[in-house]
Short mmCIF file of C-alpha atoms in Angstrom, two decimals:
data_model
loop_
_atom_site.label_atom_id
_atom_site.label_comp_id
_atom_site.label_asym_id
_atom_site.label_seq_id
_atom_site.Cartn_x
_atom_site.Cartn_y
_atom_site.Cartn_z
CA MET A 17 117.12 106.07 81.02
CA SER A 18 114.04 105.30 83.12
CA VAL A 19 114.56 104.20 86.71
CA PRO A 20 113.80 100.48 87.14
CA PRO A 21 111.28 99.40 89.82
CA ARG A 22 112.70 98.90 93.30
CA ARG A 23 112.27 95.13 93.16
CA VAL A 24 114.33 95.01 89.99
CA ARG A 25 117.04 97.08 91.69
CA GLU A 26 116.92 94.76 94.72
CA GLN A 27 117.56 91.76 92.49
CA ALA A 28 120.36 93.60 90.71
CA TYR A 29 122.00 94.33 94.06
CA ALA A 30 121.45 90.72 95.17
CA ASP A 31 123.10 89.36 92.02
CA TRP A 32 126.08 91.69 92.45
CA LEU A 33 126.46 90.87 96.18
CA THR A 34 126.24 87.14 95.46
CA GLU A 35 129.04 87.43 92.92
CA ARG A 36 131.28 89.48 95.24
CA LEU A 37 130.73 87.21 98.24
CA ALA A 38 131.40 84.11 96.16
CA HIS A 39 134.67 85.78 95.11
CA TYR A 40 135.72 86.34 98.74
CA LEU A 41 134.57 82.95 100.02
CA GLY A 42 135.52 80.82 97.04
CA ARG A 43 132.16 79.07 96.90
CA PRO A 44 128.50 79.75 95.96
CA VAL A 45 126.41 81.91 98.29
CA GLU A 46 122.69 81.58 99.10
CA GLU A 47 120.65 84.79 99.39
CA ALA A 48 118.81 83.85 102.59
CA VAL A 49 121.76 82.37 104.55
CA SER A 50 123.56 84.65 107.00
CA PHE A 51 127.04 85.93 106.26
CA ALA A 52 128.25 84.36 109.52
CA GLU A 53 127.02 80.93 108.44
CA HIS A 54 128.84 81.37 105.15
CA GLY A 55 132.02 82.08 107.12
CA LEU A 56 132.45 85.74 106.22
CA ASP A 57 134.98 87.32 108.60
CA SER A 58 135.44 90.98 109.58
CA VAL A 59 138.22 91.55 107.04
CA ALA A 60 136.14 90.22 104.16
CA ALA A 61 133.14 92.23 105.39
CA LEU A 62 135.20 95.42 105.36
CA SER A 63 136.43 94.61 101.85
CA LEU A 64 132.83 94.06 100.75
CA TYR A 65 131.92 97.46 102.18
CA GLY A 66 134.79 99.03 100.22
CA ASP A 67 133.52 97.38 97.02
CA ILE A 68 130.03 98.73 97.65
CA GLU A 69 131.30 102.26 98.22
CA GLU A 70 133.55 102.12 95.16
CA LYS A 71 130.77 100.92 92.86
CA TYR A 72 127.68 102.68 94.31
CA GLY A 73 128.96 105.50 96.47
CA PRO A 74 128.38 106.10 100.22
CA LEU A 75 125.03 104.33 100.55
CA ILE A 76 125.80 102.51 103.80
CA ASP A 77 128.11 102.39 106.83
CA PRO A 78 130.56 99.51 107.45
CA THR A 79 128.43 98.23 110.34
CA ASP A 80 125.43 97.83 108.04
CA VAL A 81 127.03 94.73 106.50
CA TRP A 82 126.39 92.98 109.82
CA ALA A 83 123.13 94.80 110.57
CA TYR A 84 121.63 93.32 107.36
CA PRO A 85 123.41 89.95 107.49
CA THR A 86 122.13 88.15 104.37
CA VAL A 87 122.38 88.90 100.66
CA ARG A 88 118.63 89.37 100.52
CA ALA A 89 118.48 91.78 103.48
CA LEU A 90 121.50 93.82 102.39
CA ALA A 91 120.22 94.02 98.80
CA ARG A 92 116.86 95.32 100.03
CA TYR A 93 118.60 97.89 102.21
CA LEU A 94 120.83 99.06 99.35
CA ALA A 95 117.77 99.46 97.13
CA LEU A 96 116.05 101.52 99.82
CA ARG A 97 119.14 103.69 100.27
CA ASP A 98 119.59 104.15 96.52
CA PRO A 99 119.19 107.90 95.89
CA ARG A 100 117.42 107.30 92.59
CA PRO A 101 113.92 106.82 94.10
CA GLY A 102 114.00 110.40 95.42
CA GLY A 103 115.26 111.70 92.09
CA ASP A 104 112.02 110.99 90.28
CA GLY A 105 109.83 112.43 93.02
CA ARG A 106 108.73 109.08 94.41
CA VAL A 107 107.54 108.99 98.00
CA ARG A 108 109.48 106.95 100.55
CA ALA A 109 107.29 106.91 103.65
CA ALA A 110 108.25 105.59 107.07
CA PHE A 111 105.41 104.69 109.48
CA VAL A 112 105.73 105.73 113.14
CA PHE A 113 103.11 104.25 115.48
CA THR A 114 101.97 106.23 118.53
CA GLY A 115 101.93 104.82 122.07
CA GLN A 116 99.60 104.91 125.05
CA GLY A 117 98.39 108.38 126.00
CA SER A 118 97.26 109.31 122.49
CA GLN A 119 93.83 107.72 122.96
CA HIS A 120 90.64 109.77 123.37
CA PRO A 121 86.89 109.00 123.37
CA GLY A 122 85.50 108.73 119.85
CA MET A 123 88.94 108.54 118.23
CA THR A 124 88.68 108.02 114.44
CA ALA A 125 84.87 107.76 114.64
CA GLY A 126 84.48 110.21 111.75
CA LEU A 127 86.86 108.18 109.64
CA TYR A 128 85.04 104.96 110.50
CA LEU A 129 81.69 106.41 109.45
CA HIS A 130 82.85 107.84 106.11
CA SER A 131 85.67 105.59 104.85
CA THR A 132 84.66 102.05 103.87
CA GLY A 133 88.31 101.02 103.65
CA TYR A 134 89.16 102.15 107.17
CA ARG A 135 85.88 100.71 108.48
CA ALA A 136 86.67 97.26 107.06
CA HIS A 137 90.15 97.18 108.59
CA LEU A 138 88.98 98.42 112.01
CA ASP A 139 86.21 95.81 112.00
CA GLU A 140 88.79 93.16 111.14
CA ALA A 141 91.00 94.16 114.09
CA ALA A 142 88.01 94.44 116.44
CA ASP A 143 86.90 90.92 115.52
CA ALA A 144 90.39 89.58 116.26
CA LEU A 145 90.35 91.29 119.68
CA LEU A 146 86.76 90.45 120.70
CA PRO A 147 87.42 86.97 122.21
CA TYR A 148 89.81 88.60 124.69
CA THR A 149 88.29 92.03 125.33
CA GLY A 150 84.67 90.86 125.62
CA LEU A 151 83.64 94.21 124.17
CA SER A 152 83.97 95.43 120.60
CA VAL A 153 86.53 98.23 120.40
CA VAL A 154 84.42 99.65 117.56
CA ASP A 155 81.46 100.02 119.92
CA LEU A 156 83.78 101.52 122.54
CA ILE A 157 85.07 104.10 120.04
CA LEU A 158 81.75 105.02 118.42
CA SER A 159 79.98 105.48 121.77
CA GLY A 160 82.66 107.86 123.09
CA ASP A 161 83.00 105.58 126.12
CA ALA A 162 85.36 106.98 128.79
CA ARG A 163 86.61 103.44 129.44
CA ILE A 164 88.94 104.09 126.52
CA HIS A 165 91.30 105.45 129.21
CA GLN A 166 91.35 102.15 131.14
CA THR A 167 94.52 100.27 130.21
CA ALA A 168 92.63 97.04 129.55
CA PHE A 169 90.76 98.84 126.74
CA THR A 170 93.29 101.53 125.82
CA GLN A 171 95.92 99.15 124.52
CA PRO A 172 93.68 96.97 122.31
CA ALA A 173 91.79 100.02 121.00
CA LEU A 174 95.00 101.81 120.04
CA PHE A 175 96.33 98.67 118.39
CA ALA A 176 93.12 98.29 116.37
CA VAL A 177 93.08 101.93 115.26
CA GLU A 178 96.75 101.90 114.27
CA TYR A 179 96.47 98.61 112.42
CA ALA A 180 93.44 99.92 110.50
CA LEU A 181 95.09 103.27 109.67
CA ALA A 182 98.22 101.57 108.35
CA ARG A 183 96.29 99.05 106.26
CA THR A 184 94.22 101.90 104.82
CA LEU A 185 97.41 103.63 103.69
CA GLU A 186 98.78 100.42 102.20
CA GLU A 187 95.51 99.77 100.38
CA SER A 188 95.89 103.23 98.82
CA GLY A 189 99.38 102.39 97.59
CA VAL A 190 101.56 103.73 100.43
CA CYS A 191 103.86 100.95 101.61
CA PRO A 192 106.37 101.79 104.34
CA VAL A 193 110.11 101.71 103.75
CA ALA A 194 110.49 101.23 107.52
CA VAL A 195 108.36 101.06 110.69
CA LEU A 196 108.88 102.27 114.26
CA GLY A 197 106.49 101.95 117.20
CA HIS A 198 106.39 103.69 120.59
CA GLY A 199 105.36 101.36 123.42
CA ILE A 200 102.10 99.63 122.52
CA GLY A 201 102.57 101.02 119.01
CA GLU A 202 105.31 98.43 118.45
CA PHE A 203 102.67 95.71 118.15
CA ALA A 204 100.97 97.44 115.22
CA ALA A 205 104.38 98.16 113.69
CA ALA A 206 105.38 94.49 113.98
CA THR A 207 102.09 93.35 112.46
CA VAL A 208 102.42 95.69 109.49
CA ALA A 209 106.04 94.52 109.09
CA GLY A 210 104.89 90.90 108.93
CA ALA A 211 106.57 89.76 112.16
CA LEU A 212 103.23 89.07 113.90
CA THR A 213 99.90 87.87 112.56
CA LEU A 214 96.86 89.99 113.37
CA GLU A 215 95.48 87.19 115.53
CA SER A 216 98.68 86.75 117.56
CA ALA A 217 99.16 90.48 118.07
CA ALA A 218 95.52 90.91 119.10
CA GLN A 219 95.78 88.21 121.76
CA MET A 220 99.06 89.54 123.17
CA VAL A 221 97.88 93.16 123.21
CA ALA A 222 94.52 92.41 124.87
CA LEU A 223 96.00 90.21 127.59
CA ARG A 224 98.93 92.58 128.12
CA GLY A 225 96.50 95.44 128.78
CA ALA A 226 94.30 93.33 131.07
CA PHE A 227 97.25 92.11 133.13
CA MET A 228 98.54 95.66 133.55
CA GLN A 229 95.10 97.01 134.45
CA TYR A 230 94.99 94.92 137.60
CA LEU A 231 98.46 95.59 138.91
CA PRO A 232 98.52 97.30 142.34
CA SER A 233 98.32 101.09 142.15
CA GLY A 234 101.09 103.33 143.42
CA GLY A 235 103.08 103.89 140.27
CA GLY A 236 103.16 106.86 137.93
CA MET A 237 105.09 108.65 135.19
CA THR A 238 106.48 112.17 134.81
CA ALA A 239 107.47 113.94 131.60
CA THR A 240 110.54 116.14 131.94
CA CYS A 241 112.63 118.51 129.82
CA ALA A 242 115.81 116.97 131.21
CA PRO A 243 118.42 115.29 128.99
CA ALA A 244 118.61 111.55 129.65
CA TYR A 245 122.08 111.80 131.26
CA GLU A 246 120.89 114.46 133.74
CA ALA A 247 117.77 112.50 134.57
CA ALA A 248 119.88 109.40 135.22
CA GLU A 249 122.12 111.42 137.55
CA LEU A 250 119.12 112.58 139.60
CA LEU A 251 117.81 109.02 139.85
CA SER A 252 120.99 107.64 141.37
CA GLY A 253 119.53 107.90 144.87
CA GLU A 254 116.01 106.83 143.92
CA PRO A 255 115.90 103.08 143.17
CA GLY A 256 112.12 103.27 142.88
CA VAL A 257 112.30 105.41 139.72
CA SER A 258 113.76 104.62 136.31
CA ILE A 259 113.79 106.22 132.87
CA GLY A 260 110.63 105.09 131.10
CA ALA A 261 111.24 106.75 127.74
CA VAL A 262 113.73 108.97 125.93
CA ASN A 263 111.74 110.74 123.22
CA ALA A 264 114.22 113.49 122.23
CA ALA A 265 117.36 115.24 123.44
CA ARG A 266 115.41 117.07 126.15
CA ALA A 267 112.29 114.93 126.46
CA THR A 268 112.78 112.21 129.06
CA VAL A 269 109.95 110.39 130.82
CA LEU A 270 110.46 109.01 134.33
CA SER A 271 108.53 106.02 135.63
CA GLY A 272 108.21 104.53 139.10
CA GLU A 273 106.83 104.97 142.60
CA ILE A 274 104.72 108.11 143.14
CA ALA A 275 106.53 109.32 146.27
CA ALA A 276 109.93 108.88 144.64
CA LEU A 277 108.76 110.67 141.49
CA GLU A 278 107.65 113.62 143.62
CA ARG A 279 111.08 113.84 145.23
CA VAL A 280 112.78 113.76 141.82
CA GLN A 281 110.40 116.43 140.54
CA GLU A 282 111.49 118.70 143.42
CA LYS A 283 115.13 118.17 142.44
CA LEU A 284 114.32 119.01 138.83
CA ALA A 285 112.50 122.18 139.89
CA ALA A 286 115.56 123.24 141.91
CA ARG A 287 117.57 123.06 138.68
CA GLY A 288 114.94 124.98 136.73
CA ILE A 289 113.89 121.93 134.70
CA ALA A 290 110.20 121.59 133.93
CA ALA A 291 108.43 118.34 134.83
CA THR A 292 104.79 117.33 134.49
CA PRO A 293 103.09 114.26 136.02
CA LEU A 294 101.29 112.21 133.34
CA ASN A 295 97.70 111.06 133.66
CA VAL A 296 98.45 107.34 133.89
CA THR A 297 97.44 104.65 136.36
CA HIS A 298 100.72 102.72 136.48
CA ALA A 299 104.48 103.05 136.01
CA PHE A 300 104.71 101.68 132.49
CA HIS A 301 108.12 100.66 131.10
CA SER A 302 109.61 100.27 134.55
CA PRO A 303 110.51 97.39 136.88
CA LEU A 304 107.11 97.88 138.57
CA MET A 305 105.66 96.08 135.53
CA ALA A 306 107.60 92.89 136.39
CA PRO A 307 104.62 91.10 138.07
CA VAL A 308 102.93 91.04 134.64
CA LEU A 309 105.73 89.01 133.05
CA PRO A 310 105.04 85.40 134.16
CA ARG A 311 101.45 85.37 132.88
CA PHE A 312 102.28 87.37 129.77
CA GLU A 313 105.21 85.10 128.87
CA GLN A 314 103.03 82.03 129.26
CA VAL A 315 100.67 83.43 126.62
CA ALA A 316 103.33 84.86 124.31
CA ARG A 317 105.37 81.63 124.17
CA ARG A 318 102.43 79.84 122.54
CA LEU A 319 102.02 82.41 119.76
CA PRO A 320 103.97 82.48 116.48
CA GLY A 321 106.35 85.29 115.64
CA GLY A 322 108.97 85.92 113.03
CA ALA A 323 111.50 88.32 111.61
CA PRO A 324 110.10 91.58 110.16
CA ARG A 325 109.85 91.71 106.37
CA VAL A 326 110.02 95.54 106.46
CA PRO A 327 112.96 97.30 108.20
CA PHE A 328 111.89 97.41 111.87
CA TYR A 329 113.34 100.03 114.20
CA SER A 330 113.05 98.84 117.78
CA THR A 331 112.62 101.16 120.75
CA VAL A 332 113.83 98.30 122.95
CA ARG A 333 117.12 97.99 121.03
CA GLY A 334 117.31 101.68 120.11
CA GLY A 335 117.68 101.03 116.40
CA TYR A 336 117.25 98.59 113.55
CA THR A 337 116.72 94.94 114.40
CA GLY A 338 116.17 91.99 112.12
CA GLU A 339 115.71 89.55 115.01
CA PRO A 340 112.59 87.38 115.16
CA LEU A 341 110.05 89.07 117.42
CA TYR A 342 109.24 86.15 119.68
CA ALA A 343 108.01 86.09 123.30
CA PRO A 344 111.37 87.15 124.87
CA TYR A 345 111.32 90.41 122.92
CA TRP A 346 107.76 91.30 123.93
CA SER A 347 108.44 90.43 127.58
CA LEU A 348 111.55 92.60 127.65
CA GLN A 349 109.59 95.42 126.03
CA ILE A 350 107.23 95.63 129.03
CA THR A 351 109.90 96.75 131.50
CA SER A 352 112.43 98.36 129.13
CA THR A 353 113.04 102.05 128.52
CA VAL A 354 111.42 103.24 125.28
CA ARG A 355 114.47 104.42 123.29
CA PHE A 356 112.44 106.31 120.73
CA ALA A 357 115.00 109.05 120.07
CA ASP A 358 117.80 106.58 119.29
CA ALA A 359 115.61 104.45 117.03
CA ALA A 360 114.12 107.44 115.20
CA ARG A 361 117.51 109.05 114.54
CA GLN A 362 118.85 105.81 113.12
CA LEU A 363 115.78 105.34 110.94
CA LEU A 364 116.17 108.85 109.49
CA ALA A 365 119.88 108.34 108.84
CA GLN A 366 119.66 104.87 107.35
CA GLN A 367 116.38 104.96 105.42
CA THR A 368 116.35 108.66 104.35
CA PRO A 369 112.54 108.74 104.03
CA THR A 370 110.89 111.57 102.13
CA HIS A 371 107.94 111.41 104.53
CA VAL A 372 107.31 110.19 108.07
CA VAL A 373 103.66 109.37 108.78
CA GLU A 374 102.48 109.18 112.38
CA ILE A 375 99.97 106.35 112.69
CA GLY A 376 97.71 107.04 115.65
CA PRO A 377 94.65 108.97 116.83
CA LYS A 378 96.51 112.26 117.33
CA ALA A 379 99.92 113.80 116.69
CA VAL A 380 102.39 113.05 119.48
CA LEU A 381 105.65 111.89 117.91
CA THR A 382 105.95 113.96 114.73
CA PRO A 383 107.14 117.12 116.57
CA PHE A 384 110.12 115.10 117.90
CA VAL A 385 110.85 113.61 114.47
CA ARG A 386 110.56 117.01 112.79
CA ARG A 387 113.18 118.49 115.14
CA MET A 388 115.49 115.51 114.59
CA GLY A 389 115.26 115.86 110.82
CA GLY A 390 115.79 119.62 110.79
CA SER A 391 115.20 121.79 107.75
CA ARG A 392 116.40 119.07 105.37
CA GLY A 393 114.49 116.28 107.05
CA PRO A 394 111.42 114.44 105.81
CA VAL A 395 107.92 115.86 105.59
CA CYS A 396 106.10 114.83 108.79
CA LEU A 397 102.41 113.97 108.54
CA SER A 398 99.83 112.82 111.08
CA MET A 399 97.05 110.46 110.01
CA CYS A 400 94.77 112.04 112.60
CA ARG A 401 94.94 115.54 114.05
CA GLY A 402 92.51 114.86 116.87
CA PRO A 403 88.88 114.02 117.71
CA GLU A 404 87.44 115.67 114.58
CA SER A 405 89.62 113.84 112.04
CA ASN A 406 87.65 112.29 109.19
CA ALA A 407 87.87 111.09 105.59
CA VAL A 408 88.64 114.61 104.36
CA ASP A 409 91.78 114.66 106.52
CA LEU A 410 92.68 111.24 105.17
CA ALA A 411 92.30 112.56 101.64
CA GLY A 412 94.76 115.34 102.48
CA VAL A 413 97.34 112.88 103.80
CA LEU A 414 96.98 110.67 100.73
CA SER A 415 97.36 113.69 98.48
CA GLU A 416 100.62 114.61 100.25
CA LEU A 417 101.81 111.05 99.68
CA ASP A 418 100.77 110.99 96.02
CA ALA A 419 98.52 108.04 96.82
CA GLY A 420 95.02 107.00 95.86
CA PRO A 421 92.50 106.88 94.50
CA LEU A 422 90.76 107.64 97.75
CA SER A 423 87.32 107.74 96.16
CA ALA A 424 87.18 103.96 96.05
CA SER A 425 87.28 103.80 99.84
CA LEU A 426 84.81 106.58 100.65
CA ALA A 427 81.33 105.59 101.66
CA GLU A 428 78.43 106.98 99.73
CA GLY A 429 76.47 109.72 101.43
#
């Protein structure tokens, strides 16, 4: 028997869930209304989980009934977890969006010059950003301008590149089963997931970068090989330093005041733990970003947001979230630890992707994901390997993903 399309399977799951829930509740159930609103209690939820396992096998965990709290959301998740898509060789790609620090002069210039599809999407993002940046990020990229490393330009340029890369993949037939963004990469992830419009994301990203650019200096970040628990122990006497990001089991980034970071680095060295100061101008993802919040919140509150339509793995929450991504989320994101390791592990466990594609100007996150997945984990691909990446590299990625045709998006000559 041929495997039905995923949307057909989703509807089949939705019909079955609707019938089971109506049985437990004694009344009709609407697909888009939350289980809590329908009055589903923990006992009934556990019984529903048992029914799912009995009929379909171990596709989900008991907590997933509440993590995907509507018939529609749970049906979509069951369809994504269904092992049948992998059985016929179909690709299930998760998109992981790189954060600040991956930028470089001329990033994706070769792709822009030789791929009409990528060019159109980057132009679209640049036009959305222009009223706020005052300078086209396309011109910034093509000229190899060193201002790409200034936060006011770094963040909008990275957003534009990542948005354009993801849309190019989608245009070629690669639609993500889930998205995850690191730092500024969360804005592109949320846009691709349908939680933000391009225009809203562009305004937030550009003003976010500008506000951060003009914070007082004196903050920095340090990458360490310390586990998060050991880093936290060393920070107990340094209130000026916090954990900025946890990227893997032994990849913790510290963020805070320069003098305090230097003292912590000495303590790390005494324990034989490597630490490297990062080339940044401010202590991102730390309380030192708090002065940005009042102005940023004033802007963000006026812009529309919504719930993601693609499973969204949050580095603020450290895992899946279906919450609407309104201003409070984006304000919290500015000062919160980037919990990339937690979110990535949950994505791999829950979505079981065949491929993870890093969306950004160079590979930063895929080495972490590859180690998390181990020998049985997904194939990890990077859209761009570095400054020389071009349409030929894109063709290789699309080939790995069984996508195309690429020829329609290549410029002549």
